[in-house]
Short mmCIF file of C-alpha atoms in Angstrom, two decimals:
data_model
loop_
_atom_site.label_atom_id
_atom_site.label_comp_id
_atom_site.label_asym_id
_atom_site.label_seq_id
_atom_site.Cartn_x
_atom_site.Cartn_y
_atom_site.Cartn_z
CA MET A 9 101.73 182.67 116.15
CA LYS A 10 105.70 182.59 115.85
CA PHE A 11 105.60 186.10 113.60
CA LYS A 12 103.79 187.74 116.43
CA GLN A 13 105.70 186.34 119.20
CA THR A 14 109.03 187.17 117.49
CA VAL A 15 108.15 190.50 116.26
CA LEU A 16 107.16 191.63 120.03
CA VAL A 17 110.70 190.10 121.47
CA PHE A 18 112.56 192.21 119.06
CA ILE A 19 110.23 195.51 119.72
CA ALA A 20 111.27 194.64 123.50
CA LEU A 21 114.87 194.07 122.75
CA VAL A 22 115.07 197.67 120.71
CA ASN A 23 113.42 199.26 123.63
CA VAL A 24 115.89 197.62 126.10
CA PHE A 25 118.63 200.13 125.20
CA SER A 26 116.37 203.22 125.51
CA SER A 27 116.68 204.73 129.17
CA SER A 28 112.66 205.07 128.93
CA LEU A 29 111.83 201.49 129.32
CA PHE A 30 114.18 199.00 131.10
CA ALA A 31 117.01 200.99 132.00
CA GLN A 32 115.21 203.45 134.29
CA LYS A 33 112.89 201.09 135.57
CA PRO A 34 114.94 197.98 136.66
CA LYS A 35 112.22 196.66 138.71
CA THR A 36 109.92 196.32 135.90
CA ASN A 37 108.29 192.76 135.82
CA THR A 38 107.07 190.23 133.47
CA GLU A 39 103.35 191.48 133.70
CA GLN A 40 104.34 194.96 133.00
CA VAL A 41 106.41 194.08 130.04
CA LYS A 42 103.44 192.07 128.56
CA SER A 43 101.39 194.98 128.97
CA PHE A 44 103.81 197.31 127.51
CA LEU A 45 104.11 194.80 124.03
CA SER A 46 100.34 194.32 124.25
CA SER A 47 99.93 198.01 122.57
CA TYR A 48 101.44 196.45 119.71
CA GLU A 49 99.43 193.55 119.01
CA LYS A 50 96.60 195.09 116.96
CA TYR A 51 98.96 196.31 114.36
CA ILE A 52 100.80 193.08 114.00
CA ASP A 53 97.27 190.86 113.73
CA ASP A 54 95.99 193.51 111.61
CA ASN A 55 98.74 193.03 109.18
CA ASN A 56 99.46 189.40 109.50
CA ASP A 57 98.31 188.62 106.14
CA VAL A 58 100.53 191.21 104.66
CA HIS A 59 103.47 190.33 106.34
CA LEU A 60 102.87 186.86 105.19
CA LYS A 61 102.66 187.79 101.47
CA GLU A 62 105.76 189.93 101.89
CA PHE A 63 107.79 186.94 103.39
CA MET A 64 106.85 184.69 100.68
CA GLU A 65 107.61 187.05 98.15
CA LEU A 66 111.11 187.40 99.66
CA VAL A 67 111.60 183.85 100.25
CA SER A 68 110.92 183.42 96.47
CA ILE A 69 113.82 185.16 95.50
CA PRO A 70 116.96 182.71 94.76
CA SER A 71 119.30 185.07 96.37
CA ILE A 72 122.22 182.22 96.05
CA SER A 73 125.49 184.05 97.11
CA SER A 74 127.85 181.32 96.02
CA ILE A 75 126.92 180.79 92.40
CA PRO A 76 128.05 183.61 90.29
CA SER A 77 124.53 183.21 88.09
CA ASN A 78 122.35 183.93 90.44
CA LYS A 79 124.03 187.56 91.00
CA PRO A 80 121.11 188.90 89.62
CA ASP A 81 118.41 187.21 91.93
CA VAL A 82 120.79 188.62 94.86
CA ASP A 83 120.47 192.16 93.60
CA ARG A 84 116.79 191.89 93.07
CA ALA A 85 116.54 190.43 96.74
CA ALA A 86 118.63 193.63 97.86
CA ALA A 87 116.51 195.91 95.95
CA TRP A 88 113.41 194.20 97.43
CA ILE A 89 114.50 194.93 100.86
CA VAL A 90 115.56 198.67 100.01
CA ASN A 91 112.04 198.97 99.03
CA LYS A 92 110.54 197.59 101.99
CA LEU A 93 112.72 199.84 104.24
CA LYS A 94 111.45 202.98 102.29
CA ALA A 95 108.08 201.92 102.59
CA ILE A 96 107.96 201.56 106.46
CA GLY A 97 109.33 205.17 106.56
CA MET A 98 113.12 204.87 107.30
CA THR A 99 115.09 207.91 106.95
CA THR A 100 117.61 206.44 104.57
CA ALA A 101 117.29 203.10 102.68
CA GLN A 102 120.07 202.07 99.95
CA THR A 103 122.25 199.37 98.44
CA LEU A 104 126.10 199.80 99.31
CA PRO A 105 128.85 198.50 97.12
CA SER A 106 131.16 196.10 98.39
CA ASP A 107 133.97 194.19 96.49
CA GLY A 108 131.19 191.64 96.25
CA ASN A 109 127.61 191.39 96.53
CA SER A 110 125.83 194.74 97.75
CA LEU A 111 124.94 195.25 101.05
CA VAL A 112 121.68 196.75 102.46
CA PHE A 113 121.54 199.99 104.64
CA GLY A 114 118.95 201.37 106.37
CA SER A 115 118.78 204.04 108.92
CA TRP A 116 116.01 205.87 111.09
CA ASP A 117 117.91 208.72 113.31
CA LYS A 118 115.11 210.62 114.78
CA ALA A 119 115.89 210.23 118.51
CA PRO A 120 118.38 212.63 119.26
CA GLY A 121 120.28 212.06 122.72
CA LYS A 122 119.16 208.36 122.60
CA PRO A 123 121.47 205.25 121.74
CA THR A 124 121.88 204.02 118.31
CA VAL A 125 121.21 200.15 117.80
CA LEU A 126 122.84 198.46 114.74
CA ILE A 127 120.98 195.44 113.53
CA TYR A 128 122.82 192.89 111.48
CA ALA A 129 121.28 190.08 109.56
CA HIS A 130 121.66 188.31 105.88
CA TYR A 131 119.59 188.19 103.04
CA ASP A 132 121.52 185.53 100.84
CA VAL A 133 120.94 181.90 100.98
CA GLN A 134 122.79 178.58 100.36
CA PRO A 135 122.34 176.71 97.15
CA VAL A 136 119.97 173.92 96.84
CA LYS A 137 119.50 169.98 95.88
CA GLU A 138 116.15 170.05 94.67
CA SER A 139 115.82 166.06 95.11
CA GLU A 140 115.61 166.73 98.99
CA TRP A 141 112.77 169.03 98.64
CA ASP A 142 108.78 168.03 98.51
CA ASN A 143 107.98 171.44 96.96
CA PRO A 144 110.07 173.66 94.67
CA PRO A 145 112.70 175.52 97.56
CA PHE A 146 112.18 178.73 95.83
CA VAL A 147 108.26 178.30 95.59
CA PRO A 148 107.58 178.81 99.41
CA LYS A 149 104.44 176.97 100.90
CA VAL A 150 102.54 177.06 104.01
CA MET A 151 101.64 173.46 105.70
CA ASP A 152 100.54 172.79 108.95
CA GLY A 153 101.40 176.33 110.23
CA LYS A 154 105.24 176.08 108.69
CA ILE A 155 106.33 177.93 105.78
CA PHE A 156 108.73 175.80 103.71
CA GLY A 157 111.31 177.48 101.29
CA ARG A 158 114.98 178.00 101.07
CA GLY A 159 116.03 180.75 103.39
CA ALA A 160 112.64 180.76 105.15
CA SER A 161 114.25 180.29 108.55
CA ASP A 162 118.07 181.24 107.49
CA ASP A 163 117.90 184.16 107.63
CA LYS A 164 115.17 185.97 105.57
CA SER A 165 113.09 185.42 108.88
CA GLY A 166 115.76 187.43 110.97
CA VAL A 167 115.65 190.17 108.01
CA MET A 168 112.01 190.64 108.25
CA ILE A 169 111.30 190.19 111.78
CA THR A 170 113.40 192.96 112.50
CA ILE A 171 111.80 195.22 109.71
CA TRP A 172 108.38 194.29 111.03
CA ALA A 173 109.49 195.21 114.84
CA VAL A 174 110.53 198.48 113.69
CA GLU A 175 107.83 199.02 111.28
CA THR A 176 104.91 198.19 113.92
CA MET A 177 106.65 200.74 116.31
CA LEU A 178 106.74 203.45 113.57
CA ARG A 179 103.14 202.90 112.59
CA THR A 180 101.72 202.52 116.36
CA ASP A 181 103.91 205.27 118.07
CA GLY A 182 104.78 207.54 115.02
CA LYS A 183 108.74 207.26 116.14
CA LEU A 184 111.12 204.76 117.67
CA PRO A 185 112.61 204.72 121.22
CA VAL A 186 116.17 204.96 119.71
CA ASN A 187 118.08 205.46 116.59
CA VAL A 188 118.21 202.23 114.42
CA LYS A 189 120.42 200.90 111.60
CA PHE A 190 120.17 198.06 109.64
CA ILE A 191 122.94 196.14 107.91
CA PHE A 192 121.85 193.05 105.59
CA ASP A 193 124.77 191.26 104.19
CA GLY A 194 124.55 189.52 101.10
CA GLU A 195 127.37 187.09 101.33
CA GLU A 196 126.85 185.82 104.73
CA GLU A 197 126.68 182.07 103.37
CA LYS A 198 129.79 182.45 101.69
CA GLY A 199 131.79 183.62 104.77
CA SER A 200 131.11 187.02 104.10
CA PRO A 201 134.80 188.01 102.35
CA SER A 202 133.78 191.52 101.46
CA PHE A 203 132.26 192.34 104.60
CA LYS A 204 135.68 193.48 106.48
CA ASN A 205 136.69 195.77 103.83
CA PHE A 206 133.15 197.30 103.57
CA ILE A 207 132.86 197.94 107.16
CA ASN A 208 136.30 199.61 107.47
CA LYS A 209 135.13 202.03 104.62
CA ASN A 210 131.78 202.56 106.27
CA LYS A 211 132.60 202.68 109.87
CA ASP A 212 131.38 206.31 110.40
CA LEU A 213 128.19 205.40 108.49
CA LEU A 214 127.88 201.97 110.93
CA LYS A 215 128.94 203.75 114.03
CA ALA A 216 126.41 202.67 117.04
CA ASP A 217 126.23 202.31 120.40
CA PHE A 218 124.93 198.89 120.67
CA ALA A 219 124.35 195.77 118.17
CA LEU A 220 122.01 192.86 117.67
CA ASN A 221 122.74 189.95 115.20
CA ALA A 222 119.43 188.45 113.74
CA ASP A 223 121.07 185.56 112.54
CA GLY A 224 120.91 183.08 115.80
CA GLY A 225 118.83 180.22 117.01
CA GLN A 226 116.70 179.68 120.08
CA TYR A 227 116.66 176.37 122.18
CA GLY A 228 113.03 176.59 122.06
CA GLU A 229 110.04 178.73 121.37
CA THR A 230 109.35 179.37 125.36
CA THR A 231 113.03 179.29 125.99
CA PRO A 232 115.27 182.60 125.32
CA GLU A 233 118.91 182.03 124.80
CA ILE A 234 122.12 184.15 124.16
CA LEU A 235 124.71 183.24 122.16
CA MET A 236 128.24 183.15 123.85
CA SER A 237 130.28 181.68 121.21
CA LEU A 238 130.56 180.80 117.45
CA ARG A 239 132.95 178.57 115.41
CA GLY A 240 134.80 179.80 112.40
CA SER A 241 134.99 178.07 109.02
CA THR A 242 136.95 177.85 105.98
CA ILE A 243 136.05 175.91 102.71
CA PHE A 244 137.89 174.86 99.87
CA GLU A 245 137.69 171.84 97.26
CA PHE A 246 140.41 169.27 95.75
CA ASN A 247 140.26 167.46 92.36
CA VAL A 248 142.29 164.14 92.28
CA LYS A 249 142.92 163.09 88.53
CA THR A 250 144.34 159.83 87.29
CA ALA A 251 143.80 159.93 83.94
CA ASN A 252 142.88 162.15 81.00
CA THR A 253 139.55 160.50 80.25
CA ASP A 254 137.20 157.91 82.15
CA ALA A 255 138.47 154.04 81.19
CA HIS A 256 136.50 151.09 80.22
CA SER A 257 136.62 149.03 83.22
CA GLY A 258 136.54 145.82 81.47
CA GLN A 259 139.46 146.62 78.77
CA PHE A 260 141.58 148.75 81.52
CA GLY A 261 140.46 147.37 84.88
CA GLY A 262 143.01 145.65 86.97
CA LYS A 263 145.97 147.99 85.82
CA THR A 264 144.41 151.56 85.73
CA PRO A 265 144.48 153.63 88.93
CA ASN A 266 140.94 154.87 89.60
CA ALA A 267 140.37 158.50 90.81
CA ALA A 268 137.28 157.64 92.98
CA VAL A 269 139.40 154.97 95.05
CA ALA A 270 142.29 157.39 95.07
CA LEU A 271 139.69 160.39 96.52
CA SER A 272 138.36 157.61 99.20
CA GLN A 273 142.15 156.52 100.31
CA ILE A 274 143.04 160.36 100.94
CA ILE A 275 139.70 161.08 102.61
CA SER A 276 140.18 157.93 104.86
CA SER A 277 143.63 159.33 105.86
CA PHE A 278 141.79 162.54 107.39
CA TYR A 279 140.62 160.80 110.29
CA THR A 280 141.82 158.42 113.22
CA LYS A 281 139.75 155.62 114.54
CA GLU A 282 138.66 157.79 117.63
CA GLY A 283 137.28 160.12 115.10
CA ASN A 284 139.93 162.95 115.48
CA VAL A 285 141.66 164.32 112.51
CA ALA A 286 144.66 162.71 111.72
CA VAL A 287 146.13 165.98 109.99
CA GLU A 288 149.31 166.80 111.35
CA GLY A 289 148.96 170.39 113.28
CA PHE A 290 145.45 170.52 113.02
CA TYR A 291 144.84 170.85 116.79
CA ASP A 292 148.11 172.71 117.89
CA LYS A 293 146.53 175.90 118.56
CA VAL A 294 143.34 174.61 120.18
CA VAL A 295 143.05 176.23 123.64
CA PRO A 296 140.76 173.81 125.72
CA ALA A 297 137.11 174.75 126.75
CA THR A 298 137.36 176.50 129.96
CA LEU A 299 135.85 175.53 133.21
CA GLN A 300 132.96 178.12 133.17
CA GLU A 301 132.37 177.14 129.31
CA LYS A 302 132.25 173.56 130.62
CA GLU A 303 129.74 174.62 133.23
CA MET A 304 127.76 176.40 130.44
CA ILE A 305 127.56 172.97 128.69
CA LYS A 306 126.02 171.20 131.65
CA LYS A 307 123.28 173.78 132.06
CA ILE A 308 121.96 172.77 128.32
CA PRO A 309 119.22 170.13 128.51
CA TYR A 310 121.05 168.15 125.78
CA ASP A 311 119.05 165.02 124.72
CA LYS A 312 121.30 163.01 122.15
CA LEU A 313 118.27 160.93 121.12
CA GLU A 314 116.48 163.91 120.27
CA ASP A 315 119.37 164.72 117.74
CA MET A 316 119.36 161.39 116.22
CA LYS A 317 115.70 161.60 115.60
CA LEU A 318 115.72 164.86 114.20
CA LEU A 319 118.42 163.71 111.63
CA GLY A 320 117.28 160.18 111.44
CA THR A 321 120.89 159.04 112.35
CA THR A 322 121.66 155.63 114.49
CA ALA A 323 124.78 156.95 116.39
CA GLU A 324 126.67 159.72 117.90
CA THR A 325 130.44 159.91 116.59
CA GLY A 326 133.63 161.45 117.80
CA ASP A 327 136.23 161.59 120.27
CA THR A 328 134.58 160.82 123.63
CA THR A 329 136.95 162.42 125.82
CA PHE A 330 134.71 165.36 124.94
CA SER A 331 131.02 165.72 125.62
CA PRO A 332 128.85 165.98 122.48
CA LEU A 333 128.34 169.97 123.12
CA GLU A 334 132.27 170.50 123.56
CA ARG A 335 132.66 168.80 120.39
CA VAL A 336 130.30 170.85 118.43
CA TRP A 337 131.11 174.24 120.25
CA PHE A 338 134.77 174.03 121.16
CA ARG A 339 136.47 171.65 119.19
CA PRO A 340 137.52 171.96 115.20
CA THR A 341 136.38 169.68 112.60
CA LEU A 342 137.13 168.65 109.19
CA GLU A 343 133.88 167.62 107.30
CA ILE A 344 133.52 166.20 103.77
CA ILE A 345 130.26 168.12 102.40
CA GLY A 346 130.42 166.94 98.69
CA MET A 347 131.84 164.41 96.42
CA GLN A 348 131.57 163.78 92.76
CA SER A 349 133.10 161.11 90.57
CA GLY A 350 132.18 158.47 87.75
CA TYR A 351 129.02 158.11 86.52
CA THR A 352 126.27 159.33 89.07
CA ALA A 353 123.06 159.59 87.18
CA THR A 354 119.94 158.70 89.18
CA GLU A 355 119.37 155.41 86.73
CA GLY A 356 121.29 153.34 84.93
CA HIS A 357 125.18 152.12 84.92
CA SER A 358 128.15 152.81 82.96
CA ASN A 359 131.24 150.50 83.50
CA ILE A 360 133.78 153.00 83.92
CA ILE A 361 136.89 153.69 85.98
CA PRO A 362 136.78 157.19 86.77
CA GLY A 363 139.72 159.52 85.63
CA ASN A 364 138.74 162.71 87.84
CA ALA A 365 137.13 162.69 91.58
CA MET A 366 136.25 165.67 93.37
CA ALA A 367 135.77 166.39 96.87
CA ARG A 368 134.38 169.76 99.13
CA ILE A 369 135.86 170.21 102.50
CA THR A 370 134.54 172.71 105.15
CA CYS A 371 136.60 172.80 108.59
CA ARG A 372 134.85 174.46 111.58
CA LEU A 373 137.63 176.54 113.61
CA VAL A 374 137.85 177.35 117.40
CA ASN A 375 139.49 180.23 119.34
CA ASN A 376 142.80 181.28 117.68
CA GLN A 377 143.01 179.00 114.62
CA ASN A 378 143.81 180.53 111.45
CA GLY A 379 141.74 179.59 108.11
CA ASP A 380 144.58 179.80 106.11
CA GLU A 381 146.76 177.93 108.25
CA ILE A 382 144.48 175.05 108.26
CA LYS A 383 143.99 174.87 104.61
CA ASN A 384 147.74 174.73 104.09
CA LEU A 385 147.90 171.89 106.64
CA ILE A 386 145.48 169.68 105.14
CA VAL A 387 146.86 170.59 101.50
CA LYS A 388 150.13 169.20 102.66
CA HIS A 389 148.65 166.13 104.26
CA ILE A 390 146.72 165.42 101.07
CA ASN A 391 150.15 165.85 98.77
CA LYS A 392 151.93 163.54 101.35
CA ASN A 393 149.02 161.17 101.12
CA CYS A 394 148.03 161.06 97.74
CA PRO A 395 148.32 157.42 96.05
CA ILE A 396 150.73 156.33 93.12
CA GLY A 397 149.11 157.41 89.72
CA ALA A 398 146.81 160.26 90.96
CA THR A 399 147.74 164.14 91.02
CA VAL A 400 145.84 166.99 93.06
CA SER A 401 144.64 170.11 91.98
CA TYR A 402 142.79 172.72 94.78
CA LYS A 403 140.08 175.33 94.16
CA TYR A 404 139.90 177.85 96.99
CA SER A 405 137.08 179.87 98.34
CA GLU A 406 137.78 183.58 98.80
CA GLY A 407 138.58 184.50 102.75
CA TYR A 408 137.26 182.33 105.98
CA ALA A 409 135.38 183.23 109.11
CA ARG A 410 136.91 183.61 111.95
CA PRO A 411 135.72 182.28 115.43
CA MET A 412 134.39 184.44 117.97
CA LYS A 413 133.24 184.62 121.87
CA PHE A 414 130.99 186.99 123.48
CA PRO A 415 131.32 188.29 127.10
CA ALA A 416 128.90 188.14 129.80
CA ASP A 417 129.80 191.13 131.89
CA THR A 418 129.05 193.87 129.45
CA LYS A 419 126.33 196.81 129.72
CA ALA A 420 124.65 195.19 126.26
CA TYR A 421 124.80 191.84 127.61
CA ASN A 422 123.16 192.74 130.94
CA TYR A 423 120.47 194.76 128.96
CA VAL A 424 119.46 191.90 126.87
CA SER A 425 119.75 189.54 129.44
CA ASP A 426 117.43 191.42 131.67
CA ALA A 427 114.98 191.94 128.73
CA LEU A 428 114.75 188.33 127.88
CA PHE A 429 113.90 187.30 131.55
CA LYS A 430 111.33 190.02 131.76
CA ILE A 431 109.66 188.45 128.60
CA TYR A 432 110.00 184.87 129.00
CA GLY A 433 109.80 184.69 132.82
CA LYS A 434 113.19 182.74 132.70
CA GLN A 435 116.76 183.36 132.55
CA PRO A 436 118.13 182.90 129.05
CA LEU A 437 120.39 180.05 128.37
CA GLN A 438 124.02 180.84 127.66
CA ASP A 439 125.18 178.62 124.96
CA GLY A 440 127.16 178.28 121.97
CA THR A 441 127.03 177.01 118.44
CA GLY A 442 129.17 175.18 115.84
CA GLY A 443 128.33 177.36 113.08
CA SER A 444 129.78 180.66 111.83
CA ILE A 445 129.16 184.02 111.19
CA GLY A 446 132.36 185.76 110.15
CA SER A 447 130.91 189.52 109.97
CA LEU A 448 130.28 189.54 113.73
CA VAL A 449 134.02 189.58 114.55
CA ASP A 450 134.70 192.58 112.04
CA ILE A 451 131.49 194.46 113.88
CA LYS A 452 133.34 194.31 117.13
CA GLU A 453 136.90 194.97 115.67
CA THR A 454 135.84 197.80 113.62
CA LEU A 455 133.13 199.48 115.45
CA GLY A 456 133.98 198.18 118.95
CA ILE A 457 130.60 196.78 120.10
CA TYR A 458 129.83 193.13 120.67
CA PRO A 459 126.72 192.20 118.28
CA TYR A 460 124.87 189.90 120.80
CA SER A 461 123.15 186.98 118.56
CA LEU A 462 119.45 186.88 119.21
CA GLY A 463 117.65 184.80 116.52
CA PHE A 464 114.55 182.39 116.46
CA GLU A 465 115.88 179.61 114.26
CA LEU A 466 114.81 176.58 115.76
CA ALA A 467 116.69 173.01 115.13
CA ASP A 468 113.83 171.56 113.46
CA GLU A 469 113.90 174.05 110.79
CA HIS A 470 116.51 172.43 108.59
CA TRP A 471 118.09 175.44 107.76
CA LEU A 472 120.24 174.04 104.78
CA THR A 473 118.29 171.48 103.45
CA GLN A 474 114.32 171.84 103.32
CA GLY A 475 114.32 175.02 105.33
CA LYS A 476 111.08 175.85 107.12
CA PHE A 477 109.93 178.58 109.37
CA ASN A 478 107.69 177.53 112.35
CA ASN A 479 104.51 180.18 112.15
CA GLY A 480 102.41 178.14 114.20
#
């Protein structure tokens, strides 16, 4: 059962920072670790139904951070988590204000002389396209050992697994081996624009010796991994206008500019035939992947056919000068993530020439790229390539997530790597991700600690579409 497995792994990872377990016993083997963890299995088994009910409750809250009308739901999810933290016996549990959505903070500080571990996750979710779902996305459902619901994987599983791990230790031992602080973000899915100011104002409160990020993936249920790099991201949209109103295609067709066509022409100008971004200056600050990073890629058992089967695609695209994983981990992208123009109802036809068309863009950024600079380059490109008869306006999202890399020579890395090896009986894979978690950079820069990512999201859990959490 994945609930049990992941909770036990996090119990071990919390213990790894205590001198009472792995640090004083470097020769501890896998069987000894399994024996140590077995003492917690009864509590997890006995409370499985309760935990499942709690999880379904949290997943049912539509805490969509990027839609203002869902703000009450975001607040409701935060309050739900605070109540759960109080119920398990945390010393402190409260929501803390930010420039945007509240963050949830919890702490247990009754282990004097022991290190403090800060655990990060996020409770907000992405918007939904209900037509892609077999069941309502905020009415979670268990099918074939899997829990289907928006946020069931990304990242309410990360929130609850870490809470249940702490709960299990408190209920079984009456204490924790280290001091623990939780910080749960309510804006990660929109780039955590308020997190930097928040952490600067609360750095004493969040001070810790080590940090773990529970918003991450896993190569497979039996293969551990440690995330070594993240891309950044920036998002905005642009609107193309060719007329004050849609026009009749019979009366005006042949002489009237079409906003949908103008939008298509602009988008087409973004790319070269090789699949690269044609925006001038887009790659200027990109530093190539290092030899060490290329060696890391070679150790990943990547199979493009598995990815294609997972998504239902028929080809891989992109510049073949770089391997697929190098393109995903260490190269920037410009993706169209949404378009709208004309009559788009599911049925019927309206013979119009659209007067407006809109596209949303996300760019994944690498190493020293700056999100604002990239947006400015794209805007300059759009203005330069705007067809005659069209005008363009822009709508910008607040902030952007910066890319990040993690070193493999820190005490924290060695602790985590050793623990994962002893839990799984194999060395964790080092890998990267094309995704973004902007708040992790702020944790490192403000608190001076690397938040190593240890999540349990699997590729087939479709985090942003019909999200599920594999509980089987």
